[in-house]
XYZ file of C-alpha atoms in Angstrom:
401
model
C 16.604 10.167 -20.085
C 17.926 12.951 -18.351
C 20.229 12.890 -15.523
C 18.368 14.484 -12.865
C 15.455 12.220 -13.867
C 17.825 8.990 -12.949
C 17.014 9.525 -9.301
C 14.007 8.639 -6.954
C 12.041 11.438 -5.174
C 12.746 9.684 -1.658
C 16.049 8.494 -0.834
C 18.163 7.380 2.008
C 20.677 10.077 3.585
C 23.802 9.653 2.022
C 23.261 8.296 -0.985
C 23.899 11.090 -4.095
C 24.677 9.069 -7.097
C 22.276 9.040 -10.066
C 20.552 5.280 -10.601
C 21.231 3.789 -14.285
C 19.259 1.348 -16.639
C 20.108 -2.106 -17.005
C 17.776 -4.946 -18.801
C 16.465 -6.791 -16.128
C 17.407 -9.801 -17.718
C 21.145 -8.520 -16.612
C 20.349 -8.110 -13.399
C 18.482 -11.844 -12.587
C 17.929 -15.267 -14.701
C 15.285 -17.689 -14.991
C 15.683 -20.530 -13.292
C 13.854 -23.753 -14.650
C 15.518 -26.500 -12.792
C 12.669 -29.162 -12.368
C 11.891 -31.663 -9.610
C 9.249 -33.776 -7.782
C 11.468 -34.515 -4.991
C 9.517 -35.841 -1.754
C 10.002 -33.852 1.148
C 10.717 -30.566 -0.176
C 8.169 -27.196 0.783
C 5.754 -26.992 -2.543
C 4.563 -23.620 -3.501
C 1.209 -22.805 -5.353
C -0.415 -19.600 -5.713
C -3.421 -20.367 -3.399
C -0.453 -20.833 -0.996
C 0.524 -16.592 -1.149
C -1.770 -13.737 -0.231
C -1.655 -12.175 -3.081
C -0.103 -8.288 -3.381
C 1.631 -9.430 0.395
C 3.977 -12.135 -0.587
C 3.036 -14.509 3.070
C 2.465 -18.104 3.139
C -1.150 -18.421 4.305
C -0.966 -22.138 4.901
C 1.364 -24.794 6.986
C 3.321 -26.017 4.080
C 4.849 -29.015 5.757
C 0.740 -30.337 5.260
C 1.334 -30.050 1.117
C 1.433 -33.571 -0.172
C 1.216 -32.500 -4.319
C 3.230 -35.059 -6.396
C 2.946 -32.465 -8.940
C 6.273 -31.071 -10.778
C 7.953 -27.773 -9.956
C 10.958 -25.880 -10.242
C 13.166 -25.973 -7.503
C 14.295 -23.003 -5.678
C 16.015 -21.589 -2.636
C 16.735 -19.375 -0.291
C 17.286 -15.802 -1.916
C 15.284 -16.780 -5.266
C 11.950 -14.920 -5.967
C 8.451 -16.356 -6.810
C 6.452 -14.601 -9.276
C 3.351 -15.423 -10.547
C 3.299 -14.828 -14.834
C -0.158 -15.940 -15.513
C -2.469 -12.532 -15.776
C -5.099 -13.398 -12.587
C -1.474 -14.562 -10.682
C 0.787 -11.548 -11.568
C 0.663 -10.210 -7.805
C 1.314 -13.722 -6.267
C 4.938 -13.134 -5.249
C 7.369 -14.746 -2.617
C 10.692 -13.782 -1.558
C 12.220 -17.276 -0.708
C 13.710 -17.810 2.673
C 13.655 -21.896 2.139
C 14.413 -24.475 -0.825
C 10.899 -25.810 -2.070
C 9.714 -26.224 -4.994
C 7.368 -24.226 -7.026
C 4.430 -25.763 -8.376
C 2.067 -23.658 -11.783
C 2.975 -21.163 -13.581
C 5.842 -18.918 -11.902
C 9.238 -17.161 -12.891
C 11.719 -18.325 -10.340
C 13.902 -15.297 -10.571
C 18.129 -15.756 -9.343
C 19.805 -12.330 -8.652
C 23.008 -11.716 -11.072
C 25.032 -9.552 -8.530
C 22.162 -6.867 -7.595
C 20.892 -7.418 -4.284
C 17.909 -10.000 -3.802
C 16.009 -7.651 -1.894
C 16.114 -4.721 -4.094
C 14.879 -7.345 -7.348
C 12.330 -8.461 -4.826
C 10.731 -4.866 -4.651
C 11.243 -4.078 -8.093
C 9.081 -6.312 -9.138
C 6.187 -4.501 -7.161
C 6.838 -1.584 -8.348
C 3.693 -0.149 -10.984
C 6.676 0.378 -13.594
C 7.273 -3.438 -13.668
C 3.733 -4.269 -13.427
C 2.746 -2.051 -16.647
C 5.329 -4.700 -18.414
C 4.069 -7.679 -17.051
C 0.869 -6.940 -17.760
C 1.648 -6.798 -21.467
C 0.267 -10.296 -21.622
C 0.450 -12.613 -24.579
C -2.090 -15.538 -24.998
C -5.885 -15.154 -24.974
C -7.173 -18.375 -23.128
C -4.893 -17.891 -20.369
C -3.003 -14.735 -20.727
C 0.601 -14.428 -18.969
C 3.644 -12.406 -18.689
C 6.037 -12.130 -21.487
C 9.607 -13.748 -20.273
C 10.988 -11.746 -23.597
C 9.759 -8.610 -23.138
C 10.377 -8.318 -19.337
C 13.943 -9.634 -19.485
C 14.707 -7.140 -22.082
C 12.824 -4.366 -20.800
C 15.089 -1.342 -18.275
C 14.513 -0.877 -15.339
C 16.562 2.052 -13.268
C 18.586 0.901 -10.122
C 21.309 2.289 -7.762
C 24.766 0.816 -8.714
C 25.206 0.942 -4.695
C 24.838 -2.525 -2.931
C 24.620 -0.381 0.244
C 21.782 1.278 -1.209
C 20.130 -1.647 -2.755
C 19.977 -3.517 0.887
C 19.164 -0.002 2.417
C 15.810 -0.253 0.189
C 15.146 -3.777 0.561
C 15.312 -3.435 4.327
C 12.879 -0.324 4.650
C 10.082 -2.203 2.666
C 11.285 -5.437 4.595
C 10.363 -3.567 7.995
C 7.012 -2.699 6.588
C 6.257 -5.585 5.352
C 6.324 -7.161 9.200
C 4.973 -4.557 10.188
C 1.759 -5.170 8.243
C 2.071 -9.116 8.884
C 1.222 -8.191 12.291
C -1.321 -6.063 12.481
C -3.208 -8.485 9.595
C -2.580 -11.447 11.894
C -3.791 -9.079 14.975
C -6.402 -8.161 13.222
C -7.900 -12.008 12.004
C -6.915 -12.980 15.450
C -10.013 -10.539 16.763
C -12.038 -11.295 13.960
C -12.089 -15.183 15.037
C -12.334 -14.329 18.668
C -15.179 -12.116 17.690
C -17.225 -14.911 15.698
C -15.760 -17.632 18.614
C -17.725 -15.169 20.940
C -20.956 -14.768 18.594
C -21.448 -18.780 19.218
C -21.016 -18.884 23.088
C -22.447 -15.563 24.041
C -26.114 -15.605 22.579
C -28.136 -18.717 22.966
C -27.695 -21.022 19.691
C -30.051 -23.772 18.438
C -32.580 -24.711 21.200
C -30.248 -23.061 23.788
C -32.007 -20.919 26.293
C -29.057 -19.079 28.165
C -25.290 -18.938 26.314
C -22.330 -21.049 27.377
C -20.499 -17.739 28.150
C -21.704 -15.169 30.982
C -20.328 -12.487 32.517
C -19.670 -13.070 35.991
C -22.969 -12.438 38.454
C -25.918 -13.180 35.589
C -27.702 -16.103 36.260
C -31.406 -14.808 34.797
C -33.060 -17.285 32.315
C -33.111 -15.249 29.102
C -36.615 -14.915 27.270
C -37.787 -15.143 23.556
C -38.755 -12.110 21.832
C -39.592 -10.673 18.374
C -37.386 -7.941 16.911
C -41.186 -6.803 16.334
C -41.485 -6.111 19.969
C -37.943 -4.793 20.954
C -38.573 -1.847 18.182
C -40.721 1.019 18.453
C -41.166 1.038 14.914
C -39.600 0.114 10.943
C -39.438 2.587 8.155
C -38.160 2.115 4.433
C -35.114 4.591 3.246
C -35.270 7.843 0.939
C -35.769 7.339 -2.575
C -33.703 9.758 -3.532
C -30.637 9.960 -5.973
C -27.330 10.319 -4.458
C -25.091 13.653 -5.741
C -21.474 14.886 -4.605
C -20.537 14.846 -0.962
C -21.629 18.438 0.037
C -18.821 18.198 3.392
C -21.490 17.908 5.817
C -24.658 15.479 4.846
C -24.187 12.177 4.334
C -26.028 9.645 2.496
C -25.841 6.090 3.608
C -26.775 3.231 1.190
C -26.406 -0.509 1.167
C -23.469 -0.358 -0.402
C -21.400 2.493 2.382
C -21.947 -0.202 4.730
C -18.287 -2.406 4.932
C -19.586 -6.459 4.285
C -17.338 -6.915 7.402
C -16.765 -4.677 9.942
C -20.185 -3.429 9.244
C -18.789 0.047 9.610
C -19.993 2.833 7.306
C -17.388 3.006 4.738
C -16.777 6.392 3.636
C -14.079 5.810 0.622
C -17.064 7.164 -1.505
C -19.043 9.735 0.376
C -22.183 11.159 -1.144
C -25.316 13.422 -0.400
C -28.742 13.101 -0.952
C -30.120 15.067 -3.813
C -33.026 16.812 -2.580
C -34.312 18.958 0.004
C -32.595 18.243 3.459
C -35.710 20.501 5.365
C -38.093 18.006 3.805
C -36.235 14.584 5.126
C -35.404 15.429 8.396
C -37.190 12.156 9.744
C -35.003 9.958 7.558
C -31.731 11.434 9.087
C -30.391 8.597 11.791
C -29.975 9.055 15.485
C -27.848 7.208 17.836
C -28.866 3.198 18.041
C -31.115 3.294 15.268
C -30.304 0.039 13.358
C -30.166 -0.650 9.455
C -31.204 -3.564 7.660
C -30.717 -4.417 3.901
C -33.995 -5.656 2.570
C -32.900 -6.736 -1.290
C -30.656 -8.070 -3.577
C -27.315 -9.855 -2.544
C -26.652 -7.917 0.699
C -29.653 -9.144 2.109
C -29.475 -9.193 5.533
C -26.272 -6.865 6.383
C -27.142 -4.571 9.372
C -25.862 -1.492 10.538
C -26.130 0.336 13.409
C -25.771 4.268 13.632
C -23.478 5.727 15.902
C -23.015 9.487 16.618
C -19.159 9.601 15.305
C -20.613 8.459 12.104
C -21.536 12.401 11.489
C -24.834 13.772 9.773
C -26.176 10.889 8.308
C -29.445 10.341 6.173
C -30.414 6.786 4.951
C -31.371 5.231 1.315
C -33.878 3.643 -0.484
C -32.996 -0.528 -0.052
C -32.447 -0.259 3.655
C -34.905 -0.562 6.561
C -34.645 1.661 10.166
C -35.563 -0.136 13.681
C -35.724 2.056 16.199
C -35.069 0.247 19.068
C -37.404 0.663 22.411
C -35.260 2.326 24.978
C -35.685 -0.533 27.507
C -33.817 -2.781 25.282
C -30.197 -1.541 24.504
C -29.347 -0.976 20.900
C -25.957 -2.268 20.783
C -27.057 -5.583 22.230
C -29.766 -6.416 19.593
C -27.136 -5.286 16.889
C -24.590 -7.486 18.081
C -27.370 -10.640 18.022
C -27.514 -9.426 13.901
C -24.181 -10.787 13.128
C -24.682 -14.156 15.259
C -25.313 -17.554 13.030
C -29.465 -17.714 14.342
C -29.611 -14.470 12.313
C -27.889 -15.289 9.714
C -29.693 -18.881 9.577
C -33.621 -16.820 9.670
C -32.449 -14.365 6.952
C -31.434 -16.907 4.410
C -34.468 -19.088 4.983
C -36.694 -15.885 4.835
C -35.116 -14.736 1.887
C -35.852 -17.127 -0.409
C -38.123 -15.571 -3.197
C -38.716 -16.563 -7.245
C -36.558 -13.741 -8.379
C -34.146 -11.319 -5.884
C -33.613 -12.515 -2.308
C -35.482 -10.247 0.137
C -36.102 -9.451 3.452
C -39.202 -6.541 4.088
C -40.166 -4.987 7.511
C -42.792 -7.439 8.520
C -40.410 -10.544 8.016
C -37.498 -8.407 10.144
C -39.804 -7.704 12.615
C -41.050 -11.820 13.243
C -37.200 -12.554 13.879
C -37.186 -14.046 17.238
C -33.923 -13.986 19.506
C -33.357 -14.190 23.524
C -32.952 -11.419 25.520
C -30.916 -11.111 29.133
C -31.845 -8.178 31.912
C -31.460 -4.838 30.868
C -27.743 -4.261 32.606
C -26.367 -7.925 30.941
C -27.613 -6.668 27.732
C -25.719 -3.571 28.076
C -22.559 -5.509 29.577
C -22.567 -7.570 26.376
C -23.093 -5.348 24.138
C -20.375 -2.926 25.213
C -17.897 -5.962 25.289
C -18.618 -6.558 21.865
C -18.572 -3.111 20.613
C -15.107 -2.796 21.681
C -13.775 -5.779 20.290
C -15.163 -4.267 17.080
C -12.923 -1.396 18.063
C -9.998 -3.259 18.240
C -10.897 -5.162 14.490
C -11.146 -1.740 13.380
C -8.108 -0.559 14.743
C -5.729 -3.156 13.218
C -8.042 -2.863 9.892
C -7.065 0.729 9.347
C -3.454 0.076 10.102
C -3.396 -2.686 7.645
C -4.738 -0.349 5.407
C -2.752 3.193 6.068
C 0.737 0.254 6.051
C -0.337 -0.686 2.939
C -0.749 2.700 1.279
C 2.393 4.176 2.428
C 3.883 0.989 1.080
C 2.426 2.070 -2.592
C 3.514 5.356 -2.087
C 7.143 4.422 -0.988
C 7.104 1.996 -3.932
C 6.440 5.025 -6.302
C 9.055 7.216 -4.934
C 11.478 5.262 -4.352
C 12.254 3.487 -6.767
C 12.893 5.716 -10.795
C-alpha cells in the first residue's frame, strides 16, 4: 500500500505520522473465560440496540442461569452470529456475556480506538465473510488474521475514541429525548380524547367544561375521494407524489428519502393536488389505517392511488380530527373494520361511519395545536438522531484508513 494511502482523510491537528497494518489478532485476544456466577450483570443481544452499543434494559432485573464469558471493564462485546454482527458493547462493568459473542481484550492499543474499529465498514466487510449455513457467524480465523490500519500514537488512538465517544452521548440523548415525547405523546392520546364509554377526557385544558358530542367522521367532512392511479416517475424538483408508503409508520410525516412525481399530465389532476388540512387515509393492504394530514410546508403535493382524501368541514378544525386518528378508539374501529377474506381494508364509506367526540370549536383548536407541537418536538429529536447518526458513518469512513 502506498504511503500516502496509510493515512485517514480527517484527522486531528497535530497528528502527521502515517498509520501502519497490524493483524488484529495483534492488537486484541479472545477472551473465553466461562462462568455462571450469581450476581454478576448478564449480557444478551436483545439487551443492546443494535448499531448503538446502549443497554436498553435494567440489567440488575436479569435472572438467566445461563453460561457466559466473563468480562470487564475495558473489554468489548461483539456479536459473531450474522443477524447479531452490529450488537456491540464497550464494557464499563464486569458481567458476563451470555450467546454467541467475541469478548475482545486490547493488547496495548487503546480500548477505545478497537472499540470503533470494529464499526468501521472495513471490519464489517470481514465479519460478514460468514461461515456456516444454518446459523451463519463471523470467522474468529479470518478476522484475527485479517489488517487493519491504525495510528502507532496512543494520543491519537484516545483522541479518536473520544470524538466518537462524544457523539455517541450525544445521540443517547436526543434518542432518549426523543422516546421520552413519543410516550408523553401516546400518555396524552389516552387522557385527552374520551376512551371506552367516556364522554369528556380525564385531561382538559383549563376553562372547558362543555360535554363533548358523538359524531361521524361522515359528518365532520365535506367529502372523500380515492387517489390518482397513476405511475410514479423521477422527482421533477417541484411536484410531489405522495403514496402510502412516503408516509413515516410513526411520525406520520411525509417521508421524502424517496421523492417521486406523478407520471402524467399535472393540468389534468389539479383536483387531486392536497391543500392545507386535507387528511389521508390508507384504505388497503398492511398500512391500513395510517393517516396523514397535509400541511403547507409539505410543498406541491399530489396524492396516490391506495389512499383516501377527507376534506374536513371548516367548522371542525383539521388538526383536531387528525390527532383523534392516532388515538387507541381509532385504532380499535380500523382493525375490527378491516377484517376481510383476503387483504385488510378500509373504503370511504367505512371511514366515514367512524364515530369519535368532539369539544367546541376553540378546545378543538387548543388541542389540536398542543398536539401538533409535541409532534414538533418528536420530530425535532428524530432528525437529530438521524443527521448524529450519519455524520457518525461518515466520520467512521474518514477517519479511520
Amino acid at each position: 500500500m502506498a504511503k500516502n494511502s496509510m493515512k485517514p482523510q480527517i484527522r486531528f491537528k497535530g497528528f502527521t505520522d502515517a498509520w501502519e497494518q497490524r493483524k488484529l489478532g495483534s492488537m486484541v485476544y479472545r477472551t473465553n473465560e466461562m462462568s455462571d456466577i450469581d450476581g454478576l450483570p448478564r449480557v444478551e443481544y436483545e439487551d443492546i440496540e443494535a448499531g448503538q452499543g446502549t443497554l436498553n434494559k435494567d440489567l440488575k432485573e436479569k435472572v438467566s442461569t445461563k453460561k457466559g464469558i466473563v468480562f470487564q471493564y475495558g473489554d468489548i462485546l461483539y456479536g459473531k452470529l450474522r443477524p447479531y454482527l452490529k450488537n456491540w458493547l464497550f464494557a464499563w462493568f464486569s458481567g458476563i456475556a451470555v450467546g454467541d459473542f467475541w469478548v475482545l481484550r486490547s493488547n496495548l492499543v487503546s480500548h477505545s480506538f478497537i472499540y470503533r474499529l470494529v464499526q468501521t465498514p472495513a471490519f464489517d466487510y470481514i465479519a460478514n465473510q460468514s461461515t456456516g449455513s444454518k446459523m451463519p457467524r463471523a470467522d474468529w480465523n479470518l478476522v484475527s488474521n485479517s489488517e487493519f490500519t491504525l495510528p502507532l500514537s496512543t494520543e491519537e488512538q484516545e483522541a479518536i475514541g473520544q470524538i466518537f465517544l462524544k457523539l455517541d452521548n450525544l445521540i443517547t440523548l436526543h434518542q432518549r429525548k426523543y422516546e421520552k415525547f413519543v410516550n408523553m405523546k401516546k400518555a396524552l392520546l389516552e387522557k385527552m380524547f374520551p376512551q371506552g364509554d367516556e364522554k369528556v377526557p380525564r385531561i382538559r385544558f383549563k376553562g372547558f367544561t362543555d360535554a363533548w358530542e358523538q359524531r361521524k367522521l361522515g359528518e365532520v367532512a365535506q367529502s372523500f375521494e380515492y387517489g390518482l392511479n397513476v405511475a410514479a416517475k423521477e422527482y421533477d424538483g417541484i411536484n410531489k407524489y405522495l403514496r402510502i408508503t412516503d408516509i413515516d409508520d410513526v411520525s406520520r410525516k411525509f417521508d421524502t428519502d424517496n421523492l417521486t412525481s406523478p407520471d402524467t399530465e399535472l393540468a389534468a389532476v389539479e383536483n387531486y393536488r392536497l391543500v392545507d388540512g386535507d387528511i389521508l387515509f390508507a384504505r388497503t393492504g398492511a398500512s391500513v389505517g395510517k393517516s396523514y394530514i397535509y400541511r403547507v410546508s409539505d410543498g406541491l403535493v399530489y396524492f396516490a392511488g391506495f389512499l383516501i382524501r377527507a376534506k374536513i368541514k371548516p367548522e371542525y378544525d383539521a388538526e383536531f380530527v387528525f390527532q383523534n386518528t392516532l388515538s387507541e378508539s381509532y385504532e380499535k374501529y380500523v382493525q375490527i373494520t378491516s377484517q376481510r377474506s383476503g387483504q385488510p381494508g378500509v373504503n370511504a364509506q367505512e371511514y366515514s361511519d367512524y364515530v369519535f367526540y368532539l369539544p367546541t370549536y376553540d378546545e378543538q383548536q387548543k388541542i389540536g395545536a398542543f398536539l401538533r407541537n409535541l409532534d414538533n418536538f418528536i420530530t425535532l429529536h428524530q432528525r437529530q438522531v438521524e443527521k448524529l447518526k450519519n455524520i457518525k458513518s461518515a466520520l467512521l469512513e474518514k477517519m479511520f484508513v
